[in-house]
PDB file of C-alpha atoms in Angstrom:
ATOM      1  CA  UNK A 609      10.283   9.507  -6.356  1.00  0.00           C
ATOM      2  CA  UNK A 610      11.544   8.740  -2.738  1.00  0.00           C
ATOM      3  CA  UNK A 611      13.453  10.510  -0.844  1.00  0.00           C
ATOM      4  CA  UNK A 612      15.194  10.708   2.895  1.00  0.00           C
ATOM      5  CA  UNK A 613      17.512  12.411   5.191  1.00  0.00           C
ATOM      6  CA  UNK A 614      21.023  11.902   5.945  1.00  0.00           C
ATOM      7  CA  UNK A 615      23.497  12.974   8.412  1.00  0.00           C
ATOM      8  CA  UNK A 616      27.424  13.774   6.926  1.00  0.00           C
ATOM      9  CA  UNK A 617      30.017  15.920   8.539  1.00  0.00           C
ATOM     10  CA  UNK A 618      27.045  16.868  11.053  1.00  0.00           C
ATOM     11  CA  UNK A 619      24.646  18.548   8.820  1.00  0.00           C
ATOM     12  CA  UNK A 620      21.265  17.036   7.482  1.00  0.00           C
ATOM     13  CA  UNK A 621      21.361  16.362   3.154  1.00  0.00           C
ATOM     14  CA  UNK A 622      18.386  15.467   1.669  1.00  0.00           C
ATOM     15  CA  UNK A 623      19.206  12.839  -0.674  1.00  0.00           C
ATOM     16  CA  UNK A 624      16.249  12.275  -3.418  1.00  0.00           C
ATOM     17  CA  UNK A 625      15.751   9.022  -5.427  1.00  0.00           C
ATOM     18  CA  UNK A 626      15.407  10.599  -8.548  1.00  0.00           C
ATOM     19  CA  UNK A 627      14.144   8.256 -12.491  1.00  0.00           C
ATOM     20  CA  UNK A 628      16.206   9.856 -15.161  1.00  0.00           C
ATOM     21  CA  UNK A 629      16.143   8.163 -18.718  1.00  0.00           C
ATOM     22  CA  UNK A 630      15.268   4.629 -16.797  1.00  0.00           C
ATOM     23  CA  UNK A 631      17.997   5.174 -14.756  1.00  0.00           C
ATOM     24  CA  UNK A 632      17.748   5.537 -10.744  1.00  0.00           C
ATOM     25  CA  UNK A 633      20.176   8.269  -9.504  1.00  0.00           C
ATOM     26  CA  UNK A 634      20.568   9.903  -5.989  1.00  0.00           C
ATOM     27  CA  UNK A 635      20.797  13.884  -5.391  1.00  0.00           C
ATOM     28  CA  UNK A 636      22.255  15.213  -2.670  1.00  0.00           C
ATOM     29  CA  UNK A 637      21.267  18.333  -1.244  1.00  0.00           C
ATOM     30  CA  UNK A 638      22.826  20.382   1.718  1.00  0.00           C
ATOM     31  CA  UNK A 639      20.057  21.607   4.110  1.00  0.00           C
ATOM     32  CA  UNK A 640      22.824  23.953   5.684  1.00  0.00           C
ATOM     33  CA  UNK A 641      21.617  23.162   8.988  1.00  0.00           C
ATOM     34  CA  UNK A 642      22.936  21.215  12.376  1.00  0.00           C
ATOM     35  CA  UNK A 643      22.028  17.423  13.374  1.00  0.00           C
ATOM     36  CA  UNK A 644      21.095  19.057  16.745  1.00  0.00           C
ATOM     37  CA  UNK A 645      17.635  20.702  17.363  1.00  0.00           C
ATOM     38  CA  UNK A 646      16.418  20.618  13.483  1.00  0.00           C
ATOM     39  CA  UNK A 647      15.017  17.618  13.019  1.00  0.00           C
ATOM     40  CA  UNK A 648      11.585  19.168  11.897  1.00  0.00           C
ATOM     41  CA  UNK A 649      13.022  21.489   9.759  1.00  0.00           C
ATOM     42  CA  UNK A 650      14.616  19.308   7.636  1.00  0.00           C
ATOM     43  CA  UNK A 651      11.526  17.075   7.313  1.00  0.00           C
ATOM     44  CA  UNK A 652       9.655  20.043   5.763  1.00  0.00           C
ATOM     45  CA  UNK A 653      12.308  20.866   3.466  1.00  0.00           C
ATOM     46  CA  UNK A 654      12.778  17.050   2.164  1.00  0.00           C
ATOM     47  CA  UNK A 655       9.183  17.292   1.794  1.00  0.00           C
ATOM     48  CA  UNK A 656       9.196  20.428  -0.012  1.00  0.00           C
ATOM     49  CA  UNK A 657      12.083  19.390  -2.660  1.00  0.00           C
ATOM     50  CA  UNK A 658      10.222  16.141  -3.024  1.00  0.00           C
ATOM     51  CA  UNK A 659       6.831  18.109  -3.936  1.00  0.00           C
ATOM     52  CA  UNK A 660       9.614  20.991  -6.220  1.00  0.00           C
ATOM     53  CA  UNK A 661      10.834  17.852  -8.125  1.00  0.00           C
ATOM     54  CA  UNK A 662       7.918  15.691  -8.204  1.00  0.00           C
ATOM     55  CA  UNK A 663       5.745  19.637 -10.233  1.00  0.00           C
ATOM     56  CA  UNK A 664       8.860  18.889 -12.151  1.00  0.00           C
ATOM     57  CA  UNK A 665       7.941  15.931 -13.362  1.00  0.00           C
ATOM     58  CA  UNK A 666       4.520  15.955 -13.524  1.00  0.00           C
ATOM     59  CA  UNK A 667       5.150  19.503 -15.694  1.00  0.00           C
ATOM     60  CA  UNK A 668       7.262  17.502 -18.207  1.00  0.00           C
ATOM     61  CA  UNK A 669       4.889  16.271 -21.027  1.00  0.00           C
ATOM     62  CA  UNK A 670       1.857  16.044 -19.255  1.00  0.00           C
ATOM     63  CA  UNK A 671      -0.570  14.726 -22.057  1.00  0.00           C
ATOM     64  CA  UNK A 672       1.936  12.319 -23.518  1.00  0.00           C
ATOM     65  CA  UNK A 673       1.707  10.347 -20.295  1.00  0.00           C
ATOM     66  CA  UNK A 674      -0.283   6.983 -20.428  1.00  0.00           C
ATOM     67  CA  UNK A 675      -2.735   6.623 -17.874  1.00  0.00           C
ATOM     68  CA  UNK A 676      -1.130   3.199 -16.620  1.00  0.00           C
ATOM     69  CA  UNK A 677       2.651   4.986 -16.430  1.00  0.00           C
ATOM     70  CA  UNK A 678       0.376   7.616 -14.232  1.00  0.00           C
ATOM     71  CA  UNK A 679      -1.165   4.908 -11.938  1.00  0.00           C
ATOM     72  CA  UNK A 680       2.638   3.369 -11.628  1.00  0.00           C
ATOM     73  CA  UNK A 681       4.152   6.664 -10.705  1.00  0.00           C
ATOM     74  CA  UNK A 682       1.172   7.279  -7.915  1.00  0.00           C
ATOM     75  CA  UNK A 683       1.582   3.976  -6.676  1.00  0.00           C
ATOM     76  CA  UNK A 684       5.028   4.722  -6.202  1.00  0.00           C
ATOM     77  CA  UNK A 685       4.841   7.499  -4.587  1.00  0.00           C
ATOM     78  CA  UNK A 686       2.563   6.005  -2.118  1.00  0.00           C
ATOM     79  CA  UNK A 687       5.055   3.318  -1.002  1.00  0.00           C
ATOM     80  CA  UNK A 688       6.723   5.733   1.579  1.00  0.00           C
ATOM     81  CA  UNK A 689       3.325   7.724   2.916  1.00  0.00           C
ATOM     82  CA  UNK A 690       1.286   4.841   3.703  1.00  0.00           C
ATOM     83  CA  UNK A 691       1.534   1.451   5.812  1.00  0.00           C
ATOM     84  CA  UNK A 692       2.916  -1.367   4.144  1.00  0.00           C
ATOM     85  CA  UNK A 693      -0.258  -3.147   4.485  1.00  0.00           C
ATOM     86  CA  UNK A 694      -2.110  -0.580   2.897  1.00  0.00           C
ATOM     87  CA  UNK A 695       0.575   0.224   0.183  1.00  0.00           C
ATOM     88  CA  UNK A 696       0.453  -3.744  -0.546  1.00  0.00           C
ATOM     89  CA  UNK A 697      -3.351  -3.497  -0.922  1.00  0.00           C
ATOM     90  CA  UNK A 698      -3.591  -1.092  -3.278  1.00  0.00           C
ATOM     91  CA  UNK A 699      -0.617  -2.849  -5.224  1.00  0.00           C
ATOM     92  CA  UNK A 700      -2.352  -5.945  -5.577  1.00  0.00           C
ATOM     93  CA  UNK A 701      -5.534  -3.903  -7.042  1.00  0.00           C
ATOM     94  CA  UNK A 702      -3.427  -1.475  -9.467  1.00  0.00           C
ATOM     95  CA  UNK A 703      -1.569  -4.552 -10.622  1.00  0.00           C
ATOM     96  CA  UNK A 704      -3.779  -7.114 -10.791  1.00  0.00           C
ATOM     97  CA  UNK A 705      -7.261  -5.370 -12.155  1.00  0.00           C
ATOM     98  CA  UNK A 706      -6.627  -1.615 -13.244  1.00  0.00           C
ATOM     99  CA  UNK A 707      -3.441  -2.138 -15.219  1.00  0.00           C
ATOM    100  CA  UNK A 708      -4.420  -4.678 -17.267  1.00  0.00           C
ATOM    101  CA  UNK A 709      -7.854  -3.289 -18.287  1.00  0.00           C
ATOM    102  CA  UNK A 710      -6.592   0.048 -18.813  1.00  0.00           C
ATOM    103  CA  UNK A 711      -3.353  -1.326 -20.432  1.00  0.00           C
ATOM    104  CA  UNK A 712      -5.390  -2.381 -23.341  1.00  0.00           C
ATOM    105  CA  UNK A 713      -6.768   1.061 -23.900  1.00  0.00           C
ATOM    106  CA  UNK A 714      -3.584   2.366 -24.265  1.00  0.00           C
ATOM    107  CA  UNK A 715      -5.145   6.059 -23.054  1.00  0.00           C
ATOM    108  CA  UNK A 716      -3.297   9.047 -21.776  1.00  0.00           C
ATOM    109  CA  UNK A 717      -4.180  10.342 -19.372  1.00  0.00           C
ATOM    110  CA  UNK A 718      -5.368  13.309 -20.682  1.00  0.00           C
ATOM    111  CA  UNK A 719      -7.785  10.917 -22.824  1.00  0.00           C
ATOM    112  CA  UNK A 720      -9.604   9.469 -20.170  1.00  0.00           C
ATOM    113  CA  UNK A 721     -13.354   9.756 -19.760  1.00  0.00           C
ATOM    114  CA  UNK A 722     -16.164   8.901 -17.484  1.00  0.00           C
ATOM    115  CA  UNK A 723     -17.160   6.343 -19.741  1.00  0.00           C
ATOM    116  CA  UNK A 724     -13.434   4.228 -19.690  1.00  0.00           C
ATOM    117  CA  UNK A 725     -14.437   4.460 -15.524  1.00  0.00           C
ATOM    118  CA  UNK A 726     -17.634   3.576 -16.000  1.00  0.00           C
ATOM    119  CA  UNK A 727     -17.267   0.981 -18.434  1.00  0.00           C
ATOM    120  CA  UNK A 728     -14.318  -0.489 -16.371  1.00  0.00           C
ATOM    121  CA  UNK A 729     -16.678  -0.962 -13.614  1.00  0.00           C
ATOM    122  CA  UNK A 730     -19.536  -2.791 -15.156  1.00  0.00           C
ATOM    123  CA  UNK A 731     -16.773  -5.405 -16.487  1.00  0.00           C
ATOM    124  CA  UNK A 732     -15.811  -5.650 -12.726  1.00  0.00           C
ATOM    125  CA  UNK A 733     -19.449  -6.199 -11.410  1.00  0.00           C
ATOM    126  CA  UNK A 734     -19.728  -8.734 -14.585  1.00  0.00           C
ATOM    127  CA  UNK A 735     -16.995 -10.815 -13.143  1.00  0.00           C
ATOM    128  CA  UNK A 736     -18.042 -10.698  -9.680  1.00  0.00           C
ATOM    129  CA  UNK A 737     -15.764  -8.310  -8.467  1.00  0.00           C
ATOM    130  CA  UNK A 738     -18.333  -6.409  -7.138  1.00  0.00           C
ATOM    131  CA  UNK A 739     -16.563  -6.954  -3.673  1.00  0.00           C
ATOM    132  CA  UNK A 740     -13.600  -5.026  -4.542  1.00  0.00           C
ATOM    133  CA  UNK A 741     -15.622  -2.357  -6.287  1.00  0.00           C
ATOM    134  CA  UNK A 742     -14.902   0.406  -3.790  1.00  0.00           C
ATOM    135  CA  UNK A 743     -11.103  -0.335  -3.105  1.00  0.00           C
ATOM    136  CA  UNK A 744     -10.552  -0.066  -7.139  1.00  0.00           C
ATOM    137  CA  UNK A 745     -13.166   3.055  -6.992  1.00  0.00           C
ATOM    138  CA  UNK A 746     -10.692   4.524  -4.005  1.00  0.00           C
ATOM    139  CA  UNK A 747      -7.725   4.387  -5.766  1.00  0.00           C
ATOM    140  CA  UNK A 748      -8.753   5.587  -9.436  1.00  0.00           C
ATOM    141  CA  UNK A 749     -10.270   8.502  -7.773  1.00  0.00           C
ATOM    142  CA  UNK A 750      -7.242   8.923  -5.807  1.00  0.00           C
ATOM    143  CA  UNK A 751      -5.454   9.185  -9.062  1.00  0.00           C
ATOM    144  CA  UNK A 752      -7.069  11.190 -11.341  1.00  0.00           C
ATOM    145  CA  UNK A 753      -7.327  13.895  -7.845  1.00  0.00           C
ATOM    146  CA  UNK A 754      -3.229  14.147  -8.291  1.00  0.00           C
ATOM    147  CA  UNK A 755      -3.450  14.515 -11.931  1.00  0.00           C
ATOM    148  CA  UNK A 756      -6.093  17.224 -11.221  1.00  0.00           C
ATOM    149  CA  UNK A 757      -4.085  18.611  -8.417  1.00  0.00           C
ATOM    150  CA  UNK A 758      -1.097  19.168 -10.873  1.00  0.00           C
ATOM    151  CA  UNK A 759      -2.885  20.302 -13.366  1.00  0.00           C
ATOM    152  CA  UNK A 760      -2.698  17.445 -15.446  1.00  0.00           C
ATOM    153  CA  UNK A 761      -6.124  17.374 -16.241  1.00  0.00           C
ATOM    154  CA  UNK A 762      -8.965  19.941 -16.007  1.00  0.00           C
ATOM    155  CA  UNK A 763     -11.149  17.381 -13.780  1.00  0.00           C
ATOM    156  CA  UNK A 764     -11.685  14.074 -12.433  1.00  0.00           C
ATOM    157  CA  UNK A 765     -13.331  11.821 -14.696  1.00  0.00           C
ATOM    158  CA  UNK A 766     -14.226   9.578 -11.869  1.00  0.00           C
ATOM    159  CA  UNK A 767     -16.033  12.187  -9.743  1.00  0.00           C
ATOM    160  CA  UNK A 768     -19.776  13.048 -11.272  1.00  0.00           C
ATOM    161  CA  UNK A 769     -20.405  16.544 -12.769  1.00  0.00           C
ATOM    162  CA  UNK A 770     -23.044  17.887 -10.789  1.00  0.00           C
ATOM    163  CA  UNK A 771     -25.804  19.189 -12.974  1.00  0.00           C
ATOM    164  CA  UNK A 772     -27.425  22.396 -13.166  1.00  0.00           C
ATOM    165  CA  UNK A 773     -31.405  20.982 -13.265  1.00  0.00           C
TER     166      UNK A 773
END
């Protein structure tokens, strides 16, 4: 989900890029408040009805989710919080190495384990992709910490359980 702000009849609207049954729509909403002197104000509150919808979302069906349709939605969420150059990097990773191994799993995400991570990684070291390694380790664990974050999951099945020896 994107969103921005927009300036009609002199007051800020957040407009949000809402996915509805495959659909794009826009949503309009009145921030009640002046072009002049509120510029910060209406950043936070298109940031906070991004974050209301995107609990929404995230709240809807949360272990019926795929873990690839979980990676997609992260990714595009990143799009507008990070460079382009960054954003393209971890595009070309998601697309090119951890959607097509995990794509075959077919796993929710509420399914996945250390060992899909684990055994995803040794396949990657097998095919001498050993250099990328730590960019694919970045952004799974990046992933799984916003499914954790909303509750999605109970943990993060790329971060090791520390033991009690």
């Amino acid at each position: 989900m994107t969103g921005c702000l927009k300036i009609k009849n002199d007051t800020y609207y957040a407009v949000l890029n809402l996915k509805e049954g495959g659909k794009y729509k826009q949503k309009w909403i009145s921030t009640k408040l002046n072009v002049k002197g509120n510029k910060h104000k209406v950043t936070e509150f298109l940031n906070d009805q991004l974050a209301r919808y995107e609990e929404n979302i995230a709240s809807e069906k949360p272990h019926d989710i795929l873990f690839t349709d979980y990676i997609k939605q992260w990714l595009e969420k990143k799009k507008n919080k990070v460079e382009l150059v960054t954003f393209e990097g971890y595009e070309i990773q998601v697309k090119c190495h951890i959607l097509p191994y995990f794509k075959s799993k077919n796993l929710k995400l509420s399914e996945i384990k250390p060992s899909h991570i684990a055994d995803f990684y040794e396949i990657k070291f097998k095919s001498d992709r050993s250099d990328g390694i730590r960019m694919l380790s970045f952004i799974i664990k990046q992933v799984l910490d916003k499914a954790v974050f909303y509750e999605l999951i109970s943990r993060n099945p790329s971060t090791p359980q520390k033991s009690n020896e």
